[in-house]
Coordinates of C-alpha atoms in Angstrom, one line a residue:
X34 CA 84.3 189.0 12.1
X35 CA 86.2 186.7 9.8
X36 CA 88.7 189.5 9.1
X37 CA 89.4 189.8 12.9
X38 CA 89.7 186.1 13.3
X39 CA 92.2 186.0 10.4
X40 CA 94.2 188.8 12.0
X41 CA 94.3 187.0 15.4
X42 CA 95.4 183.8 13.6
X43 CA 98.2 185.6 11.8
X44 CA 99.4 187.2 15.0
X45 CA 99.3 183.8 16.7
X46 CA 101.3 182.1 13.9
X47 CA 103.8 185.0 13.8
X48 CA 104.4 184.8 17.6
X49 CA 104.8 181.0 17.3
X50 CA 107.5 181.1 14.7
X51 CA 110.2 182.9 16.8
X52 CA 109.6 180.4 19.6
X53 CA 110.4 177.5 17.2
X54 CA 113.4 179.3 15.7
X55 CA 114.7 180.1 19.2
X56 CA 114.7 176.5 19.9
X57 CA 116.7 175.9 16.7
X58 CA 116.8 172.6 14.9
X59 CA 115.3 169.4 16.0
X60 CA 117.9 166.6 15.7
X61 CA 117.5 162.9 16.2
X62 CA 119.4 161.3 19.1
X63 CA 122.9 160.5 17.9
X64 CA 122.2 162.6 14.8
X65 CA 124.0 165.8 13.7
X66 CA 123.3 169.3 14.7
X67 CA 124.9 171.8 12.3
X68 CA 125.1 175.6 12.1
X69 CA 127.2 178.1 10.1
X70 CA 129.3 180.8 11.7
X71 CA 130.6 183.8 9.7
X72 CA 134.0 185.3 10.3
X73 CA 135.1 188.1 7.9
X74 CA 138.7 188.4 9.1
X75 CA 141.5 187.3 6.9
X76 CA 143.8 184.5 7.9
X77 CA 146.8 183.1 6.1
X78 CA 145.7 179.6 7.0
X79 CA 142.2 179.4 8.5
X80 CA 142.6 175.7 9.4
X81 CA 145.6 176.4 11.6
X82 CA 145.6 180.1 12.6
X83 CA 142.2 180.3 14.2
X84 CA 140.0 177.9 16.2
X85 CA 136.2 178.2 16.6
X86 CA 135.8 177.0 20.2
X87 CA 132.4 175.8 21.3
X88 CA 130.6 174.7 24.5
X89 CA 127.5 172.5 24.4
X90 CA 125.3 172.0 27.4
X91 CA 123.1 169.0 27.6
X92 CA 119.6 168.7 29.0
X93 CA 121.1 167.2 32.2
X94 CA 123.5 170.2 32.3
X95 CA 126.6 168.2 31.3
X96 CA 129.2 170.4 29.5
X97 CA 131.0 169.3 26.3
X98 CA 133.8 171.4 24.8
X99 CA 134.2 171.0 21.1
X100 CA 135.2 173.1 18.0
X101 CA 134.2 174.0 14.5
X102 CA 135.9 173.7 11.2
X103 CA 136.6 176.1 8.3
X104 CA 134.4 175.4 5.3
X105 CA 135.4 178.0 2.7
X106 CA 132.4 179.6 1.1
X107 CA 130.2 176.8 2.5
X108 CA 129.5 175.1 -0.9
X109 CA 132.9 173.7 -1.8
X110 CA 135.2 176.7 -2.6
X111 CA 138.5 176.8 -0.7
X112 CA 138.1 180.6 0.0
X113 CA 135.3 182.2 2.0
X114 CA 134.1 183.3 5.4
X115 CA 132.1 180.3 6.6
X116 CA 132.9 178.1 9.5
X117 CA 130.7 175.2 10.5
X118 CA 129.8 173.9 13.9
X119 CA 128.6 170.3 14.2
X120 CA 127.6 168.2 17.2
X121 CA 126.2 164.8 17.9
X122 CA 123.7 164.9 20.8
X123 CA 123.6 161.9 23.2
X124 CA 120.7 163.0 25.3
X125 CA 117.0 163.7 24.5
X126 CA 115.8 167.2 25.3
X127 CA 116.9 170.8 24.8
X128 CA 120.6 171.6 24.2
X129 CA 122.3 175.0 24.2
X130 CA 125.5 176.1 22.8
X131 CA 127.8 179.1 22.4
X132 CA 130.9 179.6 20.3
X133 CA 133.6 182.2 19.7
X134 CA 136.9 182.4 17.9
X135 CA 140.2 182.0 19.6
X136 CA 141.3 185.5 18.5
X137 CA 138.3 187.1 20.3
X138 CA 136.1 187.4 17.2
X139 CA 132.4 186.8 18.1
X140 CA 130.7 183.6 17.2
X141 CA 127.1 182.9 18.1
X142 CA 124.9 181.1 20.6
X143 CA 121.7 179.2 20.3
X144 CA 119.8 176.0 21.1
X145 CA 118.4 172.9 19.5
X146 CA 116.1 170.1 20.5
X147 CA 117.2 166.4 20.5
X148 CA 114.4 163.9 19.9
X149 CA 114.0 160.2 19.7
X150 CA 112.4 160.7 16.3
X151 CA 115.0 160.0 13.7
X152 CA 117.4 158.5 16.3
X153 CA 120.6 156.8 15.1
X154 CA 122.2 153.9 16.9
X155 CA 125.1 155.9 18.3
X156 CA 128.8 155.1 18.4
X157 CA 130.3 151.6 18.7
X158 CA 131.5 150.4 22.1
X159 CA 132.7 147.1 23.6
X160 CA 130.1 144.8 24.9
X161 CA 130.4 145.2 28.7
X162 CA 130.1 141.4 29.2
X163 CA 132.6 140.3 26.7
X164 CA 134.6 143.1 25.1
X165 CA 135.4 141.2 21.9
X166 CA 131.9 141.8 20.8
X167 CA 130.3 145.1 19.9
X168 CA 127.2 147.2 20.7
X169 CA 126.0 150.6 19.6
X170 CA 125.4 153.3 22.2
X171 CA 121.6 152.4 22.0
X172 CA 122.4 148.8 23.1
X173 CA 121.9 147.2 19.7
X174 CA 124.3 144.4 19.0
X175 CA 126.6 144.8 16.0
X176 CA 128.1 141.8 14.3
X177 CA 130.6 143.2 11.8
X178 CA 130.4 142.1 8.2
X179 CA 133.4 143.9 6.8
X180 CA 134.1 144.6 3.1
X181 CA 137.0 146.4 1.5
X182 CA 135.3 148.9 -0.8
X183 CA 138.6 150.5 -1.3
X184 CA 137.9 153.2 -3.8
X185 CA 134.5 154.7 -2.8
X186 CA 136.2 158.0 -1.9
X187 CA 138.5 158.1 -4.9
X188 CA 136.2 156.7 -7.6
X189 CA 134.0 158.7 -9.9
X190 CA 130.2 158.9 -9.8
X191 CA 128.1 156.8 -10.2
X192 CA 130.5 154.0 -9.5
X193 CA 131.1 154.8 -5.8
X194 CA 127.4 155.2 -5.1
X195 CA 126.6 151.9 -6.9
X196 CA 129.2 150.0 -4.8
X197 CA 127.8 151.4 -1.6
X198 CA 124.2 150.6 -2.6
X199 CA 125.1 147.1 -3.8
X200 CA 127.4 145.9 -1.0
X201 CA 126.0 147.7 2.0
X202 CA 122.3 147.1 2.0
X203 CA 121.6 145.9 -1.5
X204 CA 122.6 142.5 -3.0
X205 CA 124.9 142.0 0.0
X206 CA 124.5 143.1 3.6
X207 CA 128.0 144.2 4.7
X208 CA 127.9 146.8 7.5
X209 CA 131.6 147.7 8.1
X210 CA 133.3 149.5 5.2
X211 CA 137.0 149.6 4.9
X212 CA 138.5 152.1 2.3
X213 CA 141.6 153.7 1.2
X214 CA 141.8 157.5 1.6
X215 CA 145.1 159.0 0.5
X216 CA 146.0 156.5 -2.3
X217 CA 143.9 157.6 -5.2
X218 CA 146.8 159.2 -7.1
X219 CA 149.1 156.3 -6.5
X220 CA 146.5 153.8 -7.7
X221 CA 146.0 155.7 -10.9
X222 CA 149.7 156.3 -11.6
X223 CA 150.4 152.5 -11.2
X224 CA 147.3 151.3 -13.0
X225 CA 146.0 149.6 -9.8
X226 CA 142.6 151.4 -9.6
X227 CA 139.4 149.6 -10.4
X228 CA 137.4 152.8 -10.6
X229 CA 138.2 155.9 -12.7
X230 CA 139.9 158.4 -10.3
X231 CA 137.9 161.4 -9.3
X232 CA 140.9 163.5 -8.1
X233 CA 140.1 163.2 -4.4
X234 CA 142.8 164.2 -2.0
X235 CA 142.4 165.3 1.6
X236 CA 144.8 168.2 1.7
X237 CA 146.2 171.0 -0.4
X238 CA 149.8 171.6 -1.4
X239 CA 151.1 168.6 0.5
X240 CA 150.3 170.4 3.8
X241 CA 148.8 168.6 6.7
X242 CA 147.4 171.8 8.0
X243 CA 145.5 172.8 4.8
X244 CA 142.5 170.6 4.2
X245 CA 140.8 170.3 0.8
X246 CA 137.4 171.8 1.3
X247 CA 135.8 170.3 -1.8
X248 CA 137.4 166.9 -1.0
X249 CA 135.9 166.9 2.5
X250 CA 132.5 167.8 1.2
X251 CA 132.8 164.6 -0.8
X252 CA 133.7 162.8 2.4
X253 CA 130.4 164.0 3.9
X254 CA 128.5 162.6 0.9
X255 CA 130.2 159.2 1.2
X256 CA 129.7 159.0 5.0
X257 CA 126.0 160.0 4.7
X258 CA 125.4 157.3 2.0
X259 CA 127.1 154.7 4.2
X260 CA 125.0 156.0 7.2
X261 CA 121.8 155.5 5.2
X262 CA 122.7 151.8 5.0
X263 CA 123.6 151.5 8.7
X264 CA 127.3 151.1 7.8
X265 CA 130.3 151.9 9.9
X266 CA 133.5 153.3 8.2
X267 CA 137.1 152.3 8.9
X268 CA 139.9 154.2 7.1
X269 CA 142.6 151.9 5.9
X270 CA 145.2 154.7 5.3
X271 CA 144.7 156.4 8.7
X272 CA 145.4 159.9 9.8
X273 CA 149.1 159.7 9.0
X274 CA 149.6 158.8 5.3
X275 CA 152.7 156.9 4.1
X276 CA 151.6 155.2 1.0
X277 CA 150.0 157.6 -1.5
X278 CA 150.5 160.6 0.7
X279 CA 152.9 163.5 0.2
X280 CA 153.4 164.8 3.7
X281 CA 157.1 164.2 3.8
X282 CA 158.7 165.3 7.0
X283 CA 155.3 166.2 8.4
X284 CA 154.7 162.6 9.0
X285 CA 156.8 163.1 12.1
X286 CA 155.5 166.6 12.9
X287 CA 153.2 166.2 15.8
X288 CA 152.0 169.8 15.8
X289 CA 150.9 169.4 12.1
X290 CA 149.3 166.1 12.9
X291 CA 147.3 167.8 15.7
X292 CA 146.0 170.5 13.3
X293 CA 144.9 167.8 10.8
X294 CA 143.3 165.6 13.6
X295 CA 141.4 168.6 15.1
X296 CA 139.9 169.6 11.8
X297 CA 139.0 166.1 10.9
X298 CA 137.4 165.6 14.3
X299 CA 135.4 168.8 14.0
X300 CA 134.1 167.8 10.6
X301 CA 133.3 164.1 10.9
X302 CA 133.6 163.3 14.7
X303 CA 129.8 164.1 14.9
X304 CA 129.1 161.0 12.7
X305 CA 128.1 158.0 14.7
X306 CA 129.5 155.6 12.0
X307 CA 133.2 156.2 12.1
X308 CA 136.2 154.5 13.7
X309 CA 139.5 156.4 14.0
X310 CA 142.5 154.6 12.4
X311 CA 145.8 156.4 13.2
X312 CA 148.0 155.1 10.4
X313 CA 148.5 152.5 7.7
X314 CA 151.2 149.9 8.3
X315 CA 152.9 152.4 10.6
X316 CA 155.9 150.2 11.5
X317 CA 156.6 149.0 7.9
X318 CA 156.4 152.4 6.3
X319 CA 158.1 154.3 9.1
X320 CA 155.4 157.0 9.2
X321 CA 156.1 157.5 12.9
X322 CA 159.8 156.8 12.6
X323 CA 159.1 153.3 13.8
X324 CA 158.5 154.8 17.2
X325 CA 155.6 153.5 19.3
X326 CA 155.7 156.6 21.4
X327 CA 154.6 158.7 18.4
X328 CA 151.6 156.4 17.8
X329 CA 150.6 156.6 21.5
X330 CA 151.0 160.4 21.4
X331 CA 148.6 160.9 18.5
X332 CA 146.1 158.2 19.9
X333 CA 146.0 160.1 23.2
X334 CA 145.4 163.4 21.5
X335 CA 142.6 162.0 19.4
X336 CA 140.9 160.6 22.4
X337 CA 141.3 163.8 24.4
X338 CA 139.4 165.9 21.8
X339 CA 136.6 163.3 21.0
X340 CA 133.5 163.8 23.2
X341 CA 131.9 160.6 21.9
X342 CA 134.9 158.2 22.4
X343 CA 134.8 156.6 19.0
X344 CA 137.1 153.6 18.8
X345 CA 140.8 154.4 18.1
X346 CA 143.2 151.9 16.5
X347 CA 146.2 151.5 14.2
X348 CA 146.7 149.2 11.2
X349 CA 148.8 146.0 11.8
X350 CA 150.3 144.4 14.8
X351 CA 153.9 145.5 14.1
X352 CA 156.4 143.5 16.2
X353 CA 154.0 142.9 19.0
X354 CA 153.0 139.4 19.9
X355 CA 149.9 139.9 22.0
X356 CA 146.9 142.2 22.0
X357 CA 147.8 143.4 25.5
X358 CA 151.1 144.8 24.2
X359 CA 149.4 146.6 21.3
X360 CA 146.6 148.2 23.4
X361 CA 148.8 149.2 26.4
X362 CA 151.9 150.3 24.4
X363 CA 150.0 152.3 21.7
X364 CA 147.0 153.5 23.7
X365 CA 144.6 152.1 21.1
X366 CA 141.3 150.3 21.8
X367 CA 141.9 147.2 19.8
X368 CA 144.4 145.4 17.5
X369 CA 144.2 145.3 13.7
X370 CA 145.9 142.3 12.2
X371 CA 147.8 141.7 8.9
X372 CA 149.0 138.2 7.9
X373 CA 151.2 137.7 4.9
X374 CA 149.5 140.5 3.0
X375 CA 146.1 138.8 3.3
X376 CA 147.3 135.3 2.2
X377 CA 146.5 133.4 5.4
X378 CA 144.3 130.5 4.4
X379 CA 144.9 128.0 7.3
X380 CA 141.8 128.0 9.5
X381 CA 143.6 126.5 12.5
X382 CA 146.4 129.0 12.3
X383 CA 144.0 131.9 11.9
X384 CA 141.9 130.7 14.9
X385 CA 145.1 130.6 17.1
X386 CA 146.1 134.0 15.9
X387 CA 142.8 135.5 16.9
X388 CA 143.2 134.0 20.4
X389 CA 146.8 135.2 20.6
X390 CA 145.7 138.8 20.2
X391 CA 142.4 138.6 21.9
X392 CA 141.4 139.6 25.4
X393 CA 138.7 142.1 26.3
X394 CA 138.6 143.9 23.0
X395 CA 137.7 143.3 19.3
X396 CA 140.2 141.7 16.9
X397 CA 139.9 143.1 13.4
X398 CA 141.5 140.7 10.9
X399 CA 141.6 143.5 8.3
X400 CA 144.3 142.0 6.0
X401 CA 144.3 138.3 6.7
X402 CA 142.0 136.5 4.1
X403 CA 141.9 138.4 0.8
X404 CA 140.7 136.9 -2.5
X405 CA 142.4 137.9 -5.7
X406 CA 145.4 137.9 -8.0
X407 CA 148.4 136.8 -6.0
X408 CA 146.2 136.4 -2.9
X409 CA 143.8 133.5 -2.1
X410 CA 141.4 131.5 -4.2
X411 CA 137.7 131.2 -3.1
X412 CA 138.2 128.0 -1.2
X413 CA 141.2 129.3 0.7
X414 CA 139.4 132.5 1.5
X415 CA 136.5 130.5 2.9
X416 CA 138.6 128.2 5.0
X417 CA 140.9 131.0 6.4
X418 CA 137.8 133.1 7.1
X419 CA 136.1 130.4 9.2
X420 CA 139.3 130.3 11.3
X421 CA 139.0 134.1 11.9
X422 CA 135.3 134.2 12.9
X423 CA 135.4 131.0 15.0
X424 CA 138.5 132.4 16.6
X425 CA 136.5 135.3 17.8
X426 CA 137.8 137.8 15.2
X427 CA 136.3 140.3 12.8
X428 CA 136.8 139.2 9.2
X429 CA 137.4 141.8 6.5
X430 CA 136.8 140.4 3.0
X431 CA 138.6 142.0 0.0
X432 CA 138.7 141.4 -3.7
X433 CA 142.1 142.2 -5.1
X434 CA 141.8 141.6 -8.8
X435 CA 143.3 143.4 -11.8
X436 CA 142.7 147.1 -12.4
X437 CA 141.4 148.9 -15.6
X438 CA 143.4 146.6 -17.8
X439 CA 141.2 143.7 -16.9
X440 CA 138.7 145.1 -19.4
X441 CA 136.2 146.7 -17.0
X442 CA 136.2 150.1 -15.3
X443 CA 135.0 148.5 -12.1
X444 CA 135.2 144.8 -11.0
X445 CA 134.0 144.8 -7.4
X446 CA 131.8 141.8 -7.1
X447 CA 133.9 139.4 -9.2
X448 CA 135.1 137.4 -6.2
X449 CA 134.0 133.7 -6.2
X450 CA 134.2 133.7 -2.4
X451 CA 131.4 136.3 -2.1
X452 CA 128.6 133.8 -1.6
X453 CA 130.7 131.8 0.9
X454 CA 131.4 135.0 3.0
X455 CA 127.7 135.8 3.0
X456 CA 126.9 132.2 4.2
X457 CA 129.6 132.6 6.9
X458 CA 128.3 135.9 8.3
X459 CA 124.6 134.7 8.2
X460 CA 125.6 131.6 10.1
X461 CA 127.5 133.6 12.8
X462 CA 124.5 135.9 13.3
X463 CA 122.2 132.8 13.7
X464 CA 124.1 131.5 16.7
X465 CA 124.7 133.2 20.2
X466 CA 128.2 134.2 19.1
X467 CA 128.4 136.9 21.8
X468 CA 128.2 134.1 24.5
X469 CA 130.7 131.9 22.8
X470 CA 134.5 131.6 22.9
X471 CA 137.2 129.5 21.1
X472 CA 137.8 126.1 22.7
X473 CA 140.0 124.2 20.3
X474 CA 141.2 122.1 23.2
X475 CA 137.8 120.3 23.1
X476 CA 138.2 118.8 19.7
X477 CA 140.6 116.6 17.7
X478 CA 143.8 118.1 16.3
X479 CA 143.1 119.7 12.9
X480 CA 139.7 121.0 13.8
X481 CA 138.6 124.2 15.6
X482 CA 135.8 124.7 18.1
X483 CA 133.8 127.8 19.1
X484 CA 131.5 127.1 22.1
X485 CA 129.4 128.1 25.0
X486 CA 130.3 125.0 27.0
X487 CA 127.4 122.7 27.9
X488 CA 125.1 124.6 25.6
X489 CA 126.4 124.9 22.0
X490 CA 129.6 123.8 20.1
X491 CA 130.5 124.9 16.6
X492 CA 133.2 122.7 15.2
X493 CA 134.9 123.4 11.8
X494 CA 136.7 120.7 10.0
X495 CA 139.1 122.3 7.4
X496 CA 139.4 120.8 3.8
X497 CA 142.0 118.1 3.4
X498 CA 141.1 116.4 6.7
X499 CA 140.4 112.8 5.5
X500 CA 139.5 111.4 8.9
X501 CA 135.9 110.9 9.8
X502 CA 136.8 110.6 13.5
X503 CA 136.2 114.0 14.9
X504 CA 136.0 113.9 18.7
X505 CA 134.3 116.3 21.0
X506 CA 135.6 116.0 24.5
X507 CA 134.1 116.6 28.0
X508 CA 130.5 116.0 27.0
X509 CA 129.0 114.1 29.9
X510 CA 125.4 113.6 29.2
X511 CA 123.2 112.4 26.4
X512 CA 121.0 115.5 25.9
X513 CA 122.8 116.7 22.8
X514 CA 122.1 116.6 19.1
X515 CA 124.4 117.2 16.1
X516 CA 123.8 118.6 12.7
X517 CA 126.3 119.1 9.8
X518 CA 126.4 122.5 8.1
X519 CA 127.8 122.9 4.6
X520 CA 129.8 126.2 4.4
X521 CA 129.6 126.1 0.6
X522 CA 125.9 125.9 0.3
X523 CA 124.5 127.0 3.6
X524 CA 122.5 123.8 4.0
X525 CA 122.1 121.6 7.1
X526 CA 122.0 117.8 7.2
X527 CA 119.7 115.6 9.2
X528 CA 120.0 115.7 13.0
X529 CA 121.9 113.0 14.9
X530 CA 121.0 112.4 18.5
X531 CA 123.4 112.5 21.5
X532 CA 126.7 111.0 22.6
X533 CA 127.4 108.0 24.8
X534 CA 127.7 110.4 27.8
X535 CA 131.2 109.2 28.8
X536 CA 132.9 112.5 28.1
X537 CA 134.0 111.6 24.6
X538 CA 131.8 111.8 21.5
X539 CA 133.0 110.6 18.2
X540 CA 130.8 112.8 16.0
X541 CA 128.8 111.3 13.1
X542 CA 130.5 111.0 9.8
X543 CA 130.6 114.0 7.5
X544 CA 128.3 113.9 4.5
X545 CA 131.3 114.0 2.2
X546 CA 134.8 113.4 3.6
X547 CA 138.1 114.3 1.9
X548 CA 138.8 117.7 0.5
X549 CA 135.5 119.4 1.5
X550 CA 135.3 121.5 4.6
X551 CA 132.4 121.0 7.0
X552 CA 130.9 122.4 10.2
X553 CA 129.1 120.4 12.8
X554 CA 126.8 122.2 15.3
X555 CA 126.3 120.4 18.6
X556 CA 123.5 121.7 20.8
X557 CA 122.1 120.7 24.1
X558 CA 118.5 119.6 23.7
X559 CA 116.1 121.6 25.8
X560 CA 113.9 119.1 27.7
X561 CA 110.8 119.7 29.7
X562 CA 110.9 119.8 33.5
X563 CA 114.7 120.1 33.6

C-alpha cells in the first residue's frame, strides 16, 4: 500500500512541475522578468544587424511592444549566441509574451506571474498635485538626497561596492546616485580618478553600435547594488558622450545613437531605478552640434521606445533662461542646472535660480554646490545648498578633492560639509515640503522663505547677515510659534510664542548673530475647537 501511495505522490508531483514551469517565473511587481533566447545565425554586428522583437500582454490584456539585447555567450564574452529578453511588469497577475527576430528567425513564447511579493516601488513620476515633487509608481513619496558617487562604474572592487554601501544605506542615507559613465579612461590619464580604474567602457572600438558585453554586465551589478539600497541612478555623462568618449563624428549620427539607445533601453530599461540623461553639457561640448533639434530628436526617440516612461533629461540649462524653454524646446521632462562649475554659494541667488527654472517639474541642481579643491568650502556648500532646497530644487552634493596623488586610493567621505548636508536633508523630510513653495516676498531682503502660507514658514538667514530684525509679513493672527534651527548642529532652540497679529512680525533674535547662518521655523499652533 505504501508503495502505491508513493507512486501516486510521485505522479502528482511530476504533473505539478510542468504546470509551474508553464507559468514561468514569478516576478515581483516592478521587478524584472528575464529569459534567454538562442540564435545560432552569424551576424557581423548583432547589436545593429538584428533585433529581437517582443510583445508582452498584461493580465488586463494591455499590449506592450519591447525588444531584447545581445548578450554574447551570456556570461560576459563578446561572442556567443545568447540574446536576453527583460521586462518590468506593472500589473499583478499572469503575463504572456512572444518574441522573434527581425530576420524571421524563431524566438520563443511563454508566461510569467507578477506578484505583490517582492514588489519594487516602480519608476519615478511627478507628484500630480505639485510636479516639482516626486513619487514612485506605487505612490510612495521620494525626497531626493543626491550624492555624486562619480566612479562606481569605473572603480575597481571592493572600492565601488564600499562606496555604495556606505553612502546609500549605510553611514549616510543618500538615495539618488549621480555618476560618470564614459570618463574612466580620461580620469586615469589625467590623474583625476580617486579610485583605481577598472577598465570599464560602454562600447567596443569607438563604435556606438557595438556595446561592450562585459562592461554592461558590470552595469547590471552596479544597478542591482544601488537597487538593494532603494537608490535611483542618474548618469552624468548621458547617452551621447563628449568628455571621455571616442565617438567622434558619431556624436552627430542619429542612426548610430538610436542603435545605442535601443540596446541600452533593452538592457536597463526594465530597472525601476534609472533616469535617462541624454548628454553631458551638450551645448558646451557641441556633442549635438549645438543644435537643440538634435537633443529633441533623441529625447523623443527614447520616450517612444520606453514602455515605463522613465524621466528623460539633459545636463545643464544651456542658453535657456526658463524651465519652460528647456522642457518645451528639448522635449525633456525637467531641467538640470549648472552654476559656475558648482561654485554657487549664495543662498538667495540659488533660491531665485530654482524659482527661475521651476514650474510643474523637478529642478535638479546637479552642478551648483560642490565642495572641494577649487570649488566651495563646507560653509559655502551648506549656505548655497539651503538656497537650493528652500527654493524647491533637488540638491546634488559632490566632493571634488585631489586624485590618487592625495595619498589615498579613494577619498570619498572627506568632505567637511557631509554632516551639514545630512542635517539639511533630514530637516526637509521632517516638514511637509511637498505642500510648500518659495515665498521670499514674505521676508526681509537677504533672507529666503519656504512656506505653506498660514500654516508653516521656514526662513533661512544666510551667514554674514548682522541684523537681528528679520521680518515675516502678512501674518494676521497670534496663533503662531517660532523656533530657531541650527543648520550646523541640527538642534532647535526654545519656542517663542506668536506675533502681534498686525501683519508684521519681527522674529525673535537669533541665538548667535553675525557670521552664523540660522533657520527659523514658524508654525501655526493647532488649537482645540477651531
